[in-house]
Amino acid sequence: MNTIPALSAAEAAPAAKPVLEQVARTLGRVPNMYGVMAQSPAVLEAYVQFSNSLRKGSIGSAMAERIALASAEYNGCSYCLSAHSHLGAKSGLTPADILEARAMQAGDEKTAAAMQFTRQLLTSPQSLSEADVHTLRAAGYTDGAILEIIANVVRNIFTNYLNVVAGTEVDWPVVVLANIF
C-alpha cells in the first residue's frame, strides 16, 4: 500500500527539481524512491550526496550492491531488492552472486568476511567487537574500506525503511523476497 506518494518533477518543490534532474541524468529516469524522497528536498539532497560520495569509495559497486541486497532481504524491502537485483547484475554480479548476497554469504574469503560483518551490523551491531574488525583487516580490507562497508549498510537501512514505510511502488523488474530471515 502506497502511504507516501512519489512526486513527479513537476509536482516537486523548486529545491528538489535540480536534484531530480541530476538523478534522471545519472539513471536515465527518476525511480519512484527518489520521487518519494522529493517530499522533503532536504532528504532527497542528503541521500543523493551521500550516495554520490560512496560511489567514489574503494569497495566498488559490486560490493556495494551485495550489501544493498543483503540489507533489502533482511529488512523485507521488496523495492530495494528489486532495484538492487537489477543494479547488481549491471555491476557484474551473477545470478548466483545475487542469491548469495541476499543470504549474506559469498564464495570467496574476502567477500564472505564483508558479508559476515554486514550480517552483524544488520542483526546485532552491539555484538561487534575488535575481533570482527581484525577479521576484515585480515581479509584485506583497509580501515577506510571498513568505514565504507558501515556507511553502505546505513545508507541501505535508510532506503529500506523509507520504502517499506512509504509503500513505494516498485518500478524495477520485480524480485520476490525470500523471507529467509
mmCIF file of C-alpha atoms in Angstrom:
data_model
loop_
_atom_site.group_PDB
_atom_site.id
_atom_site.type_symbol
_atom_site.label_atom_id
_atom_site.label_comp_id
_atom_site.label_asym_id
_atom_site.label_seq_id
_atom_site.Cartn_x
_atom_site.Cartn_y
_atom_site.Cartn_z
ATOM 1 C CA MET A 1 0.000 0.000 0.000
ATOM 2 C CA ASN A 2 1.381 3.382 -1.029
ATOM 3 C CA THR A 3 1.338 5.631 2.060
ATOM 4 C CA ILE A 4 3.700 8.407 0.925
ATOM 5 C CA PRO A 5 3.361 9.135 -2.790
ATOM 6 C CA ALA A 6 6.200 9.752 -5.197
ATOM 7 C CA LEU A 7 6.221 13.243 -6.659
ATOM 8 C CA SER A 8 6.954 13.941 -10.291
ATOM 9 C CA ALA A 9 9.476 16.640 -11.137
ATOM 10 C CA ALA A 10 6.548 18.940 -11.975
ATOM 11 C CA GLU A 11 4.979 18.358 -8.533
ATOM 12 C CA ALA A 12 8.208 18.647 -6.533
ATOM 13 C CA ALA A 13 9.290 21.752 -4.648
ATOM 14 C CA PRO A 14 11.703 24.017 -6.522
ATOM 15 C CA ALA A 15 14.583 22.904 -4.259
ATOM 16 C CA ALA A 16 14.065 19.261 -5.294
ATOM 17 C CA LYS A 17 13.892 19.838 -9.047
ATOM 18 C CA PRO A 18 17.644 20.161 -9.770
ATOM 19 C CA VAL A 19 18.353 17.047 -7.709
ATOM 20 C CA LEU A 20 15.674 15.075 -9.555
ATOM 21 C CA GLU A 21 17.159 16.301 -12.849
ATOM 22 C CA GLN A 22 20.589 15.048 -11.715
ATOM 23 C CA VAL A 23 19.073 11.660 -10.845
ATOM 24 C CA ALA A 24 17.416 11.499 -14.276
ATOM 25 C CA ARG A 25 20.749 12.246 -15.984
ATOM 26 C CA THR A 26 22.531 9.591 -13.928
ATOM 27 C CA LEU A 27 19.928 6.808 -14.086
ATOM 28 C CA GLY A 28 18.095 7.720 -17.283
ATOM 29 C CA ARG A 29 14.873 8.246 -15.316
ATOM 30 C CA VAL A 30 13.667 9.180 -11.839
ATOM 31 C CA PRO A 31 12.850 5.977 -9.936
ATOM 32 C CA ASN A 32 9.870 6.176 -7.591
ATOM 33 C CA MET A 33 12.065 6.109 -4.484
ATOM 34 C CA TYR A 34 13.549 9.476 -5.433
ATOM 35 C CA GLY A 35 10.070 10.837 -6.067
ATOM 36 C CA VAL A 36 9.111 9.808 -2.536
ATOM 37 C CA MET A 37 12.244 11.492 -1.195
ATOM 38 C CA ALA A 38 11.252 14.642 -3.096
ATOM 39 C CA GLN A 39 8.525 15.103 -0.472
ATOM 40 C CA SER A 40 11.449 16.528 1.549
ATOM 41 C CA PRO A 41 14.051 18.275 -0.614
ATOM 42 C CA ALA A 42 16.464 18.051 2.330
ATOM 43 C CA VAL A 43 16.135 14.252 2.482
ATOM 44 C CA LEU A 44 16.476 13.932 -1.287
ATOM 45 C CA GLU A 45 19.576 16.098 -1.446
ATOM 46 C CA ALA A 46 21.211 14.414 1.560
ATOM 47 C CA TYR A 47 20.623 10.941 0.150
ATOM 48 C CA VAL A 48 21.903 11.795 -3.324
ATOM 49 C CA GLN A 49 25.019 13.487 -1.931
ATOM 50 C CA PHE A 50 25.704 10.556 0.409
ATOM 51 C CA SER A 51 25.236 8.048 -2.411
ATOM 52 C CA ASN A 52 27.404 10.023 -4.829
ATOM 53 C CA SER A 53 30.177 10.220 -2.240
ATOM 54 C CA LEU A 54 30.038 6.487 -1.528
ATOM 55 C CA ARG A 55 30.329 5.707 -5.257
ATOM 56 C CA LYS A 56 33.833 7.214 -5.092
ATOM 57 C CA GLY A 57 34.859 4.752 -2.384
ATOM 58 C CA SER A 58 37.269 1.871 -2.597
ATOM 59 C CA ILE A 59 34.956 -1.121 -2.065
ATOM 60 C CA GLY A 60 33.471 -0.895 -5.570
ATOM 61 C CA SER A 61 29.981 -1.111 -6.964
ATOM 62 C CA ALA A 62 29.716 -4.910 -6.820
ATOM 63 C CA MET A 63 30.369 -4.963 -3.049
ATOM 64 C CA ALA A 64 28.018 -2.022 -2.523
ATOM 65 C CA GLU A 65 25.323 -3.947 -4.416
ATOM 66 C CA ARG A 66 25.956 -7.071 -2.334
ATOM 67 C CA ILE A 67 25.445 -5.011 0.821
ATOM 68 C CA ALA A 68 22.273 -3.476 -0.634
ATOM 69 C CA LEU A 69 20.884 -6.908 -1.496
ATOM 70 C CA ALA A 70 21.651 -8.291 1.969
ATOM 71 C CA SER A 71 20.027 -5.300 3.650
ATOM 72 C CA ALA A 72 16.940 -5.371 1.423
ATOM 73 C CA GLU A 73 16.349 -9.065 2.041
ATOM 74 C CA TYR A 74 16.935 -8.748 5.789
ATOM 75 C CA ASN A 75 14.705 -5.679 6.145
ATOM 76 C CA GLY A 76 11.955 -7.031 3.886
ATOM 77 C CA CYS A 77 12.158 -4.236 1.330
ATOM 78 C CA SER A 78 10.849 -5.520 -1.988
ATOM 79 C CA TYR A 79 11.504 -2.148 -3.665
ATOM 80 C CA CYS A 80 15.210 -2.211 -2.814
ATOM 81 C CA LEU A 81 15.552 -5.926 -3.502
ATOM 82 C CA SER A 82 14.110 -5.415 -6.980
ATOM 83 C CA ALA A 83 16.231 -2.321 -7.674
ATOM 84 C CA HIS A 84 19.483 -3.848 -6.456
ATOM 85 C CA SER A 85 18.933 -7.186 -8.173
ATOM 86 C CA HIS A 86 18.791 -5.187 -11.414
ATOM 87 C CA LEU A 87 21.648 -2.830 -10.486
ATOM 88 C CA GLY A 88 23.720 -5.680 -9.069
ATOM 89 C CA ALA A 89 23.534 -7.522 -12.376
ATOM 90 C CA LYS A 90 24.624 -4.335 -14.141
ATOM 91 C CA SER A 91 27.602 -4.101 -11.748
ATOM 92 C CA GLY A 92 28.758 -7.583 -12.777
ATOM 93 C CA LEU A 93 27.113 -9.804 -10.178
ATOM 94 C CA THR A 94 25.947 -13.155 -11.499
ATOM 95 C CA PRO A 95 22.551 -14.602 -10.549
ATOM 96 C CA ALA A 96 24.416 -16.875 -8.087
ATOM 97 C CA ASP A 97 26.237 -13.870 -6.587
ATOM 98 C CA ILE A 98 22.906 -12.097 -6.115
ATOM 99 C CA LEU A 99 21.390 -15.101 -4.327
ATOM 100 C CA GLU A 100 24.481 -15.420 -2.117
ATOM 101 C CA ALA A 101 24.343 -11.732 -1.212
ATOM 102 C CA ARG A 102 20.662 -11.992 -0.304
ATOM 103 C CA ALA A 103 21.648 -14.769 2.135
ATOM 104 C CA MET A 104 24.647 -12.684 3.340
ATOM 105 C CA GLN A 105 27.106 -15.230 2.023
ATOM 106 C CA ALA A 106 29.871 -15.343 -0.579
ATOM 107 C CA GLY A 107 32.125 -17.930 -2.167
ATOM 108 C CA ASP A 108 35.435 -16.146 -1.683
ATOM 109 C CA GLU A 109 37.016 -15.407 1.692
ATOM 110 C CA LYS A 110 37.322 -11.623 1.329
ATOM 111 C CA THR A 111 33.736 -11.064 0.233
ATOM 112 C CA ALA A 112 32.475 -13.577 2.813
ATOM 113 C CA ALA A 113 34.187 -11.579 5.574
ATOM 114 C CA ALA A 114 32.431 -8.408 4.436
ATOM 115 C CA MET A 115 29.086 -10.181 4.219
ATOM 116 C CA GLN A 116 29.507 -11.617 7.734
ATOM 117 C CA PHE A 117 30.293 -8.110 9.020
ATOM 118 C CA THR A 118 27.229 -6.792 7.169
ATOM 119 C CA ARG A 119 25.114 -9.513 8.792
ATOM 120 C CA GLN A 120 26.329 -8.469 12.230
ATOM 121 C CA LEU A 121 25.673 -4.791 11.508
ATOM 122 C CA LEU A 122 22.123 -5.601 10.444
ATOM 123 C CA THR A 123 21.224 -8.189 13.065
ATOM 124 C CA SER A 124 23.177 -7.296 16.202
ATOM 125 C CA PRO A 125 25.517 -4.321 15.868
ATOM 126 C CA GLN A 126 26.067 -4.245 19.628
ATOM 127 C CA SER A 127 27.791 -7.643 19.352
ATOM 128 C CA LEU A 128 30.553 -6.341 17.070
ATOM 129 C CA SER A 129 33.999 -6.448 18.586
ATOM 130 C CA GLU A 130 37.588 -5.602 17.867
ATOM 131 C CA ALA A 131 37.992 -9.176 16.604
ATOM 132 C CA ASP A 132 35.418 -8.525 13.876
ATOM 133 C CA VAL A 133 37.422 -5.549 12.644
ATOM 134 C CA HIS A 134 40.605 -7.640 12.740
ATOM 135 C CA THR A 135 38.857 -10.319 10.652
ATOM 136 C CA LEU A 136 38.068 -7.729 7.977
ATOM 137 C CA ARG A 137 41.639 -6.416 8.041
ATOM 138 C CA ALA A 138 42.996 -9.963 7.739
ATOM 139 C CA ALA A 139 40.734 -10.493 4.714
ATOM 140 C CA GLY A 140 42.338 -7.473 3.035
ATOM 141 C CA TYR A 141 40.099 -4.525 3.920
ATOM 142 C CA THR A 142 41.631 -1.215 4.926
ATOM 143 C CA ASP A 143 40.170 0.840 7.734
ATOM 144 C CA GLY A 144 38.710 3.164 5.100
ATOM 145 C CA ALA A 145 37.019 0.249 3.347
ATOM 146 C CA ILE A 146 35.596 -0.936 6.678
ATOM 147 C CA LEU A 147 34.067 2.504 7.161
ATOM 148 C CA GLU A 148 32.621 2.309 3.637
ATOM 149 C CA ILE A 149 31.002 -1.041 4.447
ATOM 150 C CA ILE A 150 29.393 0.542 7.513
ATOM 151 C CA ALA A 151 28.267 3.586 5.509
ATOM 152 C CA ASN A 152 26.738 1.388 2.802
ATOM 153 C CA VAL A 153 24.829 -0.645 5.381
ATOM 154 C CA VAL A 154 23.477 2.528 6.980
ATOM 155 C CA ARG A 155 22.524 4.026 3.615
ATOM 156 C CA ASN A 156 20.600 0.878 2.713
ATOM 157 C CA ILE A 157 18.845 0.640 6.066
ATOM 158 C CA PHE A 158 17.596 4.169 5.398
ATOM 159 C CA THR A 159 16.238 3.348 1.934
ATOM 160 C CA ASN A 160 14.764 0.047 3.131
ATOM 161 C CA TYR A 161 12.862 1.750 5.934
ATOM 162 C CA LEU A 162 11.806 4.647 3.703
ATOM 163 C CA ASN A 163 10.381 2.342 1.025
ATOM 164 C CA VAL A 164 8.701 -0.014 3.490
ATOM 165 C CA VAL A 165 7.012 2.878 5.316
ATOM 166 C CA ALA A 166 6.131 4.740 2.101
ATOM 167 C CA GLY A 167 4.929 1.603 0.343
ATOM 168 C CA THR A 168 6.894 2.779 -2.681
ATOM 169 C CA GLU A 169 5.568 1.272 -5.906
ATOM 170 C CA VAL A 170 8.218 -0.997 -7.438
ATOM 171 C CA ASP A 171 9.279 0.377 -10.814
ATOM 172 C CA TRP A 172 12.064 -2.166 -11.408
ATOM 173 C CA PRO A 173 11.761 -5.767 -12.592
ATOM 174 C CA VAL A 174 10.070 -7.281 -9.536
ATOM 175 C CA VAL A 175 12.031 -9.713 -7.372
ATOM 176 C CA VAL A 176 10.158 -11.549 -4.620
ATOM 177 C CA LEU A 177 11.545 -11.548 -1.092
ATOM 178 C CA ALA A 178 12.661 -14.979 0.073
ATOM 179 C CA ASN A 179 11.754 -14.286 3.726
ATOM 180 C CA ILE A 180 14.853 -16.152 4.858
ATOM 181 C CA PHE A 181 15.355 -14.027 7.973
#
